[in-house]
Every structure is written in C-alpha cells, then in structure tokens.
Short mmCIF file of C-alpha atoms in Angstrom, two decimals:
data_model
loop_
_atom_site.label_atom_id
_atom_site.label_comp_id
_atom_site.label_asym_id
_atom_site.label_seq_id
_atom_site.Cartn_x
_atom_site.Cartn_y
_atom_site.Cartn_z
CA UNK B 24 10.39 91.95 47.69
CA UNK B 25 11.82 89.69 50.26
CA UNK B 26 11.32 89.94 54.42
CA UNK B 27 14.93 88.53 54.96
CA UNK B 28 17.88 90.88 55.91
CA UNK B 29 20.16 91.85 53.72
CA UNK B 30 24.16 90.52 54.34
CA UNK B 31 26.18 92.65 55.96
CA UNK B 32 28.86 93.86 53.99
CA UNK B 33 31.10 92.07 56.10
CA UNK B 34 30.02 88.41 55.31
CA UNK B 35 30.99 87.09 52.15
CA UNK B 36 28.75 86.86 49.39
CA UNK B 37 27.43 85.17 46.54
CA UNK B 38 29.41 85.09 43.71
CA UNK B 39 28.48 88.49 41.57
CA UNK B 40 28.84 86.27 38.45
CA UNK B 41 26.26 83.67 39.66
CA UNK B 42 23.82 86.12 41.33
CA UNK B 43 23.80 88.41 38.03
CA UNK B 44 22.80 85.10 36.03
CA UNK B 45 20.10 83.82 38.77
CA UNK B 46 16.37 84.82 37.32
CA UNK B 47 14.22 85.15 41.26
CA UNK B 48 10.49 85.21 41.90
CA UNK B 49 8.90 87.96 43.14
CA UNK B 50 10.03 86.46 46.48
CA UNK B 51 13.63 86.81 45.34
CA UNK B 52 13.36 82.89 45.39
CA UNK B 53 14.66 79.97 43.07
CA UNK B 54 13.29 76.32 43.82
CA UNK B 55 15.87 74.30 44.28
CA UNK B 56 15.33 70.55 43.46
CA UNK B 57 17.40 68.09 45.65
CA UNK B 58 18.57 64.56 43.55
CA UNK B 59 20.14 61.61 45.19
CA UNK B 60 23.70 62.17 43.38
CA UNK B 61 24.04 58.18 42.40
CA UNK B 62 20.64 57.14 41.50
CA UNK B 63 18.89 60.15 40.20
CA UNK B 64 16.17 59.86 42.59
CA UNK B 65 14.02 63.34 43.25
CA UNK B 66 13.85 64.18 46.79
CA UNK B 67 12.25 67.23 47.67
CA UNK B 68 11.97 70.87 46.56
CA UNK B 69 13.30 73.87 48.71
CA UNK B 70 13.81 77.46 48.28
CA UNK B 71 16.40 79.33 48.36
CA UNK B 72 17.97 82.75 47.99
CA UNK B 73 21.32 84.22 47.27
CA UNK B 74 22.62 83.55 50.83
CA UNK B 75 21.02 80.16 51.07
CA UNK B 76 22.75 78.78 47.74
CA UNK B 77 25.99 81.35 48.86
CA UNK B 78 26.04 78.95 51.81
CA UNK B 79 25.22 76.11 49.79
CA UNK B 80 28.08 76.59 47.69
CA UNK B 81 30.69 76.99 50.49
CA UNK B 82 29.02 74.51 53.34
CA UNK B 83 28.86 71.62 50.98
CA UNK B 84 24.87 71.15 53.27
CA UNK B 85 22.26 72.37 51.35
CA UNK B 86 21.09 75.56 53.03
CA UNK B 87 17.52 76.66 52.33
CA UNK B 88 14.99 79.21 52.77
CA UNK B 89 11.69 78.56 54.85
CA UNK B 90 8.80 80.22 53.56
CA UNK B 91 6.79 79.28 56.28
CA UNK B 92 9.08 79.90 59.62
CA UNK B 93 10.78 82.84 57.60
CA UNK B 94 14.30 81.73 57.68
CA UNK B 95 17.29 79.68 56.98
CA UNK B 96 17.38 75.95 58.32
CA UNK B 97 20.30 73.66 56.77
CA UNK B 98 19.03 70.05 56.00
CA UNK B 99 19.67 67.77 58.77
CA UNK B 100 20.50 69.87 61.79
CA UNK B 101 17.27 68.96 63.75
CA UNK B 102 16.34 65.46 62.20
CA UNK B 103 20.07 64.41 61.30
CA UNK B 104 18.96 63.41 57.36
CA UNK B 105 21.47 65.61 56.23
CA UNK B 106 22.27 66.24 52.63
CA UNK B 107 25.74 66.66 51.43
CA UNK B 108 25.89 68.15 48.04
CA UNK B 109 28.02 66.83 45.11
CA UNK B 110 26.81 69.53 42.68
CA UNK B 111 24.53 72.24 41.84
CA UNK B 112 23.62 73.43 38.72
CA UNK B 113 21.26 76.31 36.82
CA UNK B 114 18.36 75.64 34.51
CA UNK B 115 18.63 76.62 30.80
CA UNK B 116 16.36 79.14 31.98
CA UNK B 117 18.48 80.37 35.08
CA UNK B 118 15.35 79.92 37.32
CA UNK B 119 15.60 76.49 38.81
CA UNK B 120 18.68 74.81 40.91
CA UNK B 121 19.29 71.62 40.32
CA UNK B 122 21.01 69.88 43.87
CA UNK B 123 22.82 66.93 43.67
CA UNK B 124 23.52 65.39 47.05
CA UNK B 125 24.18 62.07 49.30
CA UNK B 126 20.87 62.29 51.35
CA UNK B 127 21.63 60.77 54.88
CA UNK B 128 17.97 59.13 55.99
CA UNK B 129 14.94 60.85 54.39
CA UNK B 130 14.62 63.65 52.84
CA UNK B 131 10.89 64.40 53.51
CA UNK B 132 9.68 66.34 57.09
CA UNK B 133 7.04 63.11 57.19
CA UNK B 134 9.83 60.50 57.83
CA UNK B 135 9.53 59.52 54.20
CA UNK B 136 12.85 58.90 51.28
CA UNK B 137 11.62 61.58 49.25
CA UNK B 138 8.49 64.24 49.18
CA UNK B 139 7.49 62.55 46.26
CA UNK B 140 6.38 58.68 47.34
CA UNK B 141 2.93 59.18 48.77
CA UNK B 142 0.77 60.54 46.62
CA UNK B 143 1.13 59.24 42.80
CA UNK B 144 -1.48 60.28 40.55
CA UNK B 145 -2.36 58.39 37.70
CA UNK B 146 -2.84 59.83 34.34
CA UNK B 147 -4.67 58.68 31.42
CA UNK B 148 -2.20 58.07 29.60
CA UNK B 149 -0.64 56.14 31.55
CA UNK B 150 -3.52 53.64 32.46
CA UNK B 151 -3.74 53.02 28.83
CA UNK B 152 -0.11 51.09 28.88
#
C-alpha cells in the first residue's frame, strides 16, 4: 500500500469514473509516459497516483509522484522545463497514462530533451539492416 496521505474529504477528487477504471501497482502507482504533443517524441516516464493525475487533469502541468523524495513535485517548478499537457489518455489495459504535452526546455533531470537520448542500445536485429 502507498506511504502518501490520503485527501481530505474536503479537496476535490479524482473523478470516481476514472479512478474505478485505473488498474495501480502494488504502490497504488500508474507510469505515466510524457510525449511532445506535435512531434510524438518520448520524453520521460513518471509516476503518478490518483491525486497526481487528479491534479493533472485540472492544472493542465503534469503533476507526479516521486518515488524517491516521497512526494508530489509538478514539472518545471524548480528547473522551469515545464510541461503543459494537451491530453492524457489510458492504456487498453488501464495501467499506463499516456501524457501529451508542450515540454518547455528538457524534460530529463540531466539537462537533456528527453530521458531517452543517452543511452541507445543496439539490437541484433537491428545491426543486420
């Protein structure tokens, strides 16, 4: 089960409909992939809960969960890369979110466009083409 509070029944929440079709880990996590609205690009992967894509949803900033400093951070409120989201949408499986957004500078904690650019590894398969 998850370490975060729960919402007090005073803040708004997540939409029942959305939260009763949402499949969690353990963790009572979903990844969430973020994708450069215009050019399909994949940026990064983040985690969040109900309350992070609740705030998601509402903010129009992509609100996440940190695993490792144990709460929420919104992309771009220390380092400015902001993300402003154009869409989100569920897996066919209900277990992945799928973040559209206009990322504002990068998107990776290491100064980088996206999480994925540094390390490419080459397949077989592909070194046969």
């Amino acid at each position: 089960m998850s370490s975060r509070a729960a919402t007090p029944d005073t803040t708004p929440a997540l939409d029942p409909a959305i939260a009763a079709r949402l499949k969690r880990g353990a963790d009572g996590l979903v990844p969430a992939i973020a994708q450069q609205y215009d050019t399909g690009e994949v940026l990064m992967l983040g985690w969040m809960d109900d309350e992070a894509l609740h705030r998601t949803l509402t903010t129009g900033r992509c609100t996440y969960w940190s695993r490792s400093r144990q709460e929420y951070w919104v992309k771009g409120d220390t380092s400015g890369h902001v993300q402003h989201v154009k869409s989100v949408a569920l897996d066919c499986d209900a277990d992945t979110l799928l973040v559209r957004v206009d990322q504002v500078g990068a998107a990776c904690h290491t100064g980088d466009r996206t999480c994925f650019d540094a390390d490419v590894l080459a397949t077989e398969a592909a070194q046969d083409q």
